[in-house]
Amino acid sequence: MNKKSLLIVISGPSGVGKGTVIKKLLSDNPDIIPSISVTTRKPRDIDVEGVTYFFRSREQFKDMIDNGELLEWAVYNGNYYGTPRKYVSDSLNDGKDVLLEIDVQGALNLMENYPSAVYIFIAPENTQVLKERLEKRSTESPEEIQRRVEAADWELSKKDLYDNIVINRVVDDAADEILSILNKRRNSL
Ligand code: 5GP
């Protein structure tokens, strides 16, 4: 890994608004490269192959695991999600900062192998807002929302394992807070 490049790992429960915070962070900081994950979940209307995710069958995903192509992977709500290893390592070797938006299980696995990455957990002000946001965005069925709310409880119980917890009250403030965490880490390299 290039000494100055940062591997940035961001997690947070479904409905916390991490997509919006990350979008703001990336639009203000075009030098940070988002990794594009592979998943077996069905695309939503807003999804674009190769942009939001690489959508693959379970068989294809399992082949990627067997071939060592994934840096980390996890099963979330019955679907597989994973980070392609080559793109991340090539970008880091080029001296670029790479951002992974991954679930807590994937992040906990990475913490063992990549202790030098910056681990950030985005938390809600309270748990009620999670359900409200999921219902409002109406991209999931009521059953899927319920499963995501249950997963959120477990994810929130692990937040103290992250080096940094950012509470998403106001999107711009949360993005600024993440940027200052990154700058601090960069200055300490
Ligand atoms: P969604 O279905 O809402 O796009 O994502 C569900 C969860 O999977 C989110 O917590 C998201 O951060 C996580 N996720 C997305 N890509 C990856 C990945 O490559 N690895 C892991 N471990 N989790 C991922």
PDB file of N, CA and C and ligand atoms in Angstrom, residues 10-14 18 35-39 41 44 47 53 72-76 79 81-84 101-107 137 140 144 148 155, ligand 1:
ATOM      1  N   ILE A  10     -16.384   2.914   5.515  1.00  0.00           N
ATOM      2  CA  ILE A  10     -17.548   3.549   6.145  1.00  0.00           C
ATOM      3  C   ILE A  10     -18.692   2.542   6.245  1.00  0.00           C
ATOM      4  N   SER A  11     -19.240   2.430   7.447  1.00  0.00           N
ATOM      5  CA  SER A  11     -20.413   1.578   7.665  1.00  0.00           C
ATOM      6  C   SER A  11     -21.478   2.385   8.387  1.00  0.00           C
ATOM      7  N   GLY A  12     -22.647   1.801   8.438  1.00  0.00           N
ATOM      8  CA  GLY A  12     -23.739   2.435   9.182  1.00  0.00           C
ATOM      9  C   GLY A  12     -25.002   1.681   8.848  1.00  0.00           C
ATOM     10  N   PRO A  13     -25.973   1.704   9.727  1.00  0.00           N
ATOM     11  CA  PRO A  13     -27.191   0.941   9.473  1.00  0.00           C
ATOM     12  C   PRO A  13     -27.976   1.460   8.276  1.00  0.00           C
ATOM     13  N   SER A  14     -28.747   0.582   7.681  1.00  0.00           N
ATOM     14  CA  SER A  14     -29.585   0.959   6.553  1.00  0.00           C
ATOM     15  C   SER A  14     -30.548   2.059   7.014  1.00  0.00           C
ATOM     16  N   LYS A  18     -26.216   7.155   4.863  1.00  0.00           N
ATOM     17  CA  LYS A  18     -24.783   7.151   4.541  1.00  0.00           C
ATOM     18  C   LYS A  18     -24.535   7.395   3.059  1.00  0.00           C
ATOM     19  N   SER A  35     -14.972   2.484  -4.154  1.00  0.00           N
ATOM     20  CA  SER A  35     -14.904   1.128  -4.695  1.00  0.00           C
ATOM     21  C   SER A  35     -16.315   0.722  -5.110  1.00  0.00           C
ATOM     22  N   ILE A  36     -16.435  -0.070  -6.158  1.00  0.00           N
ATOM     23  CA  ILE A  36     -17.763  -0.557  -6.570  1.00  0.00           C
ATOM     24  C   ILE A  36     -17.849  -2.034  -6.184  1.00  0.00           C
ATOM     25  N   SER A  37     -18.843  -2.339  -5.367  1.00  0.00           N
ATOM     26  CA  SER A  37     -18.979  -3.691  -4.835  1.00  0.00           C
ATOM     27  C   SER A  37     -19.688  -4.620  -5.806  1.00  0.00           C
ATOM     28  N   VAL A  38     -19.535  -5.896  -5.521  1.00  0.00           N
ATOM     29  CA  VAL A  38     -20.265  -6.928  -6.256  1.00  0.00           C
ATOM     30  C   VAL A  38     -21.390  -7.401  -5.332  1.00  0.00           C
ATOM     31  N   THR A  39     -22.563  -7.624  -5.872  1.00  0.00           N
ATOM     32  CA  THR A  39     -23.647  -8.136  -5.020  1.00  0.00           C
ATOM     33  C   THR A  39     -24.531  -9.113  -5.776  1.00  0.00           C
ATOM     34  N   ARG A  41     -27.746  -9.177  -4.712  1.00  0.00           N
ATOM     35  CA  ARG A  41     -29.129  -8.698  -4.534  1.00  0.00           C
ATOM     36  C   ARG A  41     -29.677  -8.167  -5.857  1.00  0.00           C
ATOM     37  N   ARG A  44     -32.225  -2.325  -7.762  1.00  0.00           N
ATOM     38  CA  ARG A  44     -33.401  -1.456  -7.581  1.00  0.00           C
ATOM     39  C   ARG A  44     -33.495  -0.569  -8.820  1.00  0.00           C
ATOM     40  N   ASP A  47     -30.531   1.580  -9.422  1.00  0.00           N
ATOM     41  CA  ASP A  47     -29.225   0.941  -9.595  1.00  0.00           C
ATOM     42  C   ASP A  47     -28.799   0.909 -11.060  1.00  0.00           C
ATOM     43  N   TYR A  53     -23.344  -0.949  -8.394  1.00  0.00           N
ATOM     44  CA  TYR A  53     -22.835  -2.292  -8.052  1.00  0.00           C
ATOM     45  C   TYR A  53     -22.524  -3.041  -9.334  1.00  0.00           C
ATOM     46  N   GLU A  72     -12.931  -8.537   0.843  1.00  0.00           N
ATOM     47  CA  GLU A  72     -13.792  -8.944   1.957  1.00  0.00           C
ATOM     48  C   GLU A  72     -15.152  -9.203   1.362  1.00  0.00           C
ATOM     49  N   TRP A  73     -15.972  -9.957   2.089  1.00  0.00           N
ATOM     50  CA  TRP A  73     -17.352 -10.167   1.653  1.00  0.00           C
ATOM     51  C   TRP A  73     -18.196 -10.530   2.863  1.00  0.00           C
ATOM     52  N   ALA A  74     -19.494 -10.387   2.702  1.00  0.00           N
ATOM     53  CA  ALA A  74     -20.398 -10.729   3.804  1.00  0.00           C
ATOM     54  C   ALA A  74     -21.764 -11.053   3.217  1.00  0.00           C
ATOM     55  N   VAL A  75     -22.569 -11.714   4.033  1.00  0.00           N
ATOM     56  CA  VAL A  75     -23.962 -11.945   3.651  1.00  0.00           C
ATOM     57  C   VAL A  75     -24.800 -10.974   4.473  1.00  0.00           C
ATOM     58  N   TYR A  76     -25.563 -10.142   3.789  1.00  0.00           N
ATOM     59  CA  TYR A  76     -26.421  -9.169   4.463  1.00  0.00           C
ATOM     60  C   TYR A  76     -27.837  -9.416   3.985  1.00  0.00           C
ATOM     61  N   ASN A  79     -28.333 -11.751   1.022  1.00  0.00           N
ATOM     62  CA  ASN A  79     -27.607 -11.515  -0.226  1.00  0.00           C
ATOM     63  C   ASN A  79     -26.115 -11.345   0.046  1.00  0.00           C
ATOM     64  N   TYR A  81     -22.474  -9.646  -0.611  1.00  0.00           N
ATOM     65  CA  TYR A  81     -21.883  -8.365  -1.014  1.00  0.00           C
ATOM     66  C   TYR A  81     -20.372  -8.498  -0.832  1.00  0.00           C
ATOM     67  N   GLY A  82     -19.580  -7.982  -1.772  1.00  0.00           N
ATOM     68  CA  GLY A  82     -18.134  -8.084  -1.610  1.00  0.00           C
ATOM     69  C   GLY A  82     -17.382  -6.991  -2.345  1.00  0.00           C
ATOM     70  N   THR A  83     -16.143  -6.790  -1.912  1.00  0.00           N
ATOM     71  CA  THR A  83     -15.283  -5.738  -2.484  1.00  0.00           C
ATOM     72  C   THR A  83     -14.242  -6.367  -3.401  1.00  0.00           C
ATOM     73  N   PRO A  84     -14.247  -5.993  -4.688  1.00  0.00           N
ATOM     74  CA  PRO A  84     -13.219  -6.524  -5.593  1.00  0.00           C
ATOM     75  C   PRO A  84     -11.816  -6.091  -5.147  1.00  0.00           C
ATOM     76  N   GLU A 101     -17.834   1.441   1.155  1.00  0.00           N
ATOM     77  CA  GLU A 101     -19.056   1.540   1.963  1.00  0.00           C
ATOM     78  C   GLU A 101     -19.540   0.121   2.156  1.00  0.00           C
ATOM     79  N   ILE A 102     -19.270  -0.446   3.322  1.00  0.00           N
ATOM     80  CA  ILE A 102     -19.556  -1.870   3.521  1.00  0.00           C
ATOM     81  C   ILE A 102     -20.254  -2.100   4.856  1.00  0.00           C
ATOM     82  N   ASP A 103     -20.830  -3.280   5.001  1.00  0.00           N
ATOM     83  CA  ASP A 103     -21.566  -3.548   6.230  1.00  0.00           C
ATOM     84  C   ASP A 103     -20.600  -3.844   7.383  1.00  0.00           C
ATOM     85  N   VAL A 104     -21.163  -3.967   8.569  1.00  0.00           N
ATOM     86  CA  VAL A 104     -20.325  -4.107   9.772  1.00  0.00           C
ATOM     87  C   VAL A 104     -19.524  -5.416   9.761  1.00  0.00           C
ATOM     88  N   GLN A 105     -20.139  -6.503   9.290  1.00  0.00           N
ATOM     89  CA  GLN A 105     -19.394  -7.775   9.276  1.00  0.00           C
ATOM     90  C   GLN A 105     -18.154  -7.663   8.407  1.00  0.00           C
ATOM     91  N   GLY A 106     -18.312  -7.068   7.230  1.00  0.00           N
ATOM     92  CA  GLY A 106     -17.172  -6.900   6.318  1.00  0.00           C
ATOM     93  C   GLY A 106     -16.103  -6.021   6.948  1.00  0.00           C
ATOM     94  N   ALA A 107     -16.534  -4.954   7.618  1.00  0.00           N
ATOM     95  CA  ALA A 107     -15.572  -4.026   8.237  1.00  0.00           C
ATOM     96  C   ALA A 107     -14.824  -4.719   9.380  1.00  0.00           C
ATOM     97  N   ARG A 137     -38.192   6.190   1.666  1.00  0.00           N
ATOM     98  CA  ARG A 137     -37.544   5.990   0.360  1.00  0.00           C
ATOM     99  C   ARG A 137     -38.223   4.882  -0.437  1.00  0.00           C
ATOM    100  N   GLU A 140     -37.732  -0.690  -0.585  1.00  0.00           N
ATOM    101  CA  GLU A 140     -37.791  -2.067  -0.101  1.00  0.00           C
ATOM    102  C   GLU A 140     -39.220  -2.425   0.318  1.00  0.00           C
ATOM    103  N   GLU A 144     -38.655  -6.539   3.968  1.00  0.00           N
ATOM    104  CA  GLU A 144     -37.223  -6.202   3.840  1.00  0.00           C
ATOM    105  C   GLU A 144     -36.879  -5.052   4.797  1.00  0.00           C
ATOM    106  N   ARG A 148     -34.126  -5.097   7.768  1.00  0.00           N
ATOM    107  CA  ARG A 148     -33.057  -4.098   7.832  1.00  0.00           C
ATOM    108  C   ARG A 148     -33.050  -3.390   9.193  1.00  0.00           C
ATOM    109  N   GLU A 155     -25.975  -3.925  14.158  1.00  0.00           N
ATOM    110  CA  GLU A 155     -24.893  -3.068  13.658  1.00  0.00           C
ATOM    111  C   GLU A 155     -24.572  -1.956  14.670  1.00  0.00           C
TER     112      GLU A 155
HETATM  113  P1  5GP B   1     -27.843  -2.081  -0.067  1.00  0.00           P
HETATM  114  O1  5GP B   1     -28.593  -3.342  -0.403  1.00  0.00           O
HETATM  115  O2  5GP B   1     -28.700  -1.124   0.732  1.00  0.00           O
HETATM  116  O3  5GP B   1     -27.217  -1.441  -1.271  1.00  0.00           O
HETATM  117  O4  5GP B   1     -26.631  -2.492   0.897  1.00  0.00           O
HETATM  118  C1  5GP B   1     -26.884  -3.269   2.045  1.00  0.00           C
HETATM  119  C2  5GP B   1     -25.644  -3.279   2.932  1.00  0.00           C
HETATM  120  O5  5GP B   1     -24.564  -3.902   2.254  1.00  0.00           O
HETATM  121  C3  5GP B   1     -25.145  -1.877   3.325  1.00  0.00           C
HETATM  122  O6  5GP B   1     -24.834  -1.887   4.708  1.00  0.00           O
HETATM  123  C4  5GP B   1     -23.896  -1.706   2.492  1.00  0.00           C
HETATM  124  O7  5GP B   1     -22.964  -0.859   3.127  1.00  0.00           O
HETATM  125  C5  5GP B   1     -23.394  -3.135   2.457  1.00  0.00           C
HETATM  126  N1  5GP B   1     -22.426  -3.390   1.382  1.00  0.00           N
HETATM  127  C6  5GP B   1     -22.391  -2.846   0.143  1.00  0.00           C
HETATM  128  N2  5GP B   1     -21.325  -3.300  -0.525  1.00  0.00           N
HETATM  129  C7  5GP B   1     -20.651  -4.124   0.310  1.00  0.00           C
HETATM  130  C8  5GP B   1     -19.452  -4.887   0.204  1.00  0.00           C
HETATM  131  O8  5GP B   1     -18.748  -4.884  -0.797  1.00  0.00           O
HETATM  132  N3  5GP B   1     -19.085  -5.619   1.280  1.00  0.00           N
HETATM  133  C9  5GP B   1     -19.829  -5.658   2.437  1.00  0.00           C
HETATM  134  N4  5GP B   1     -19.358  -6.379   3.443  1.00  0.00           N
HETATM  135  N5  5GP B   1     -20.959  -4.951   2.572  1.00  0.00           N
HETATM  136  C10 5GP B   1     -21.367  -4.193   1.522  1.00  0.00           C
END
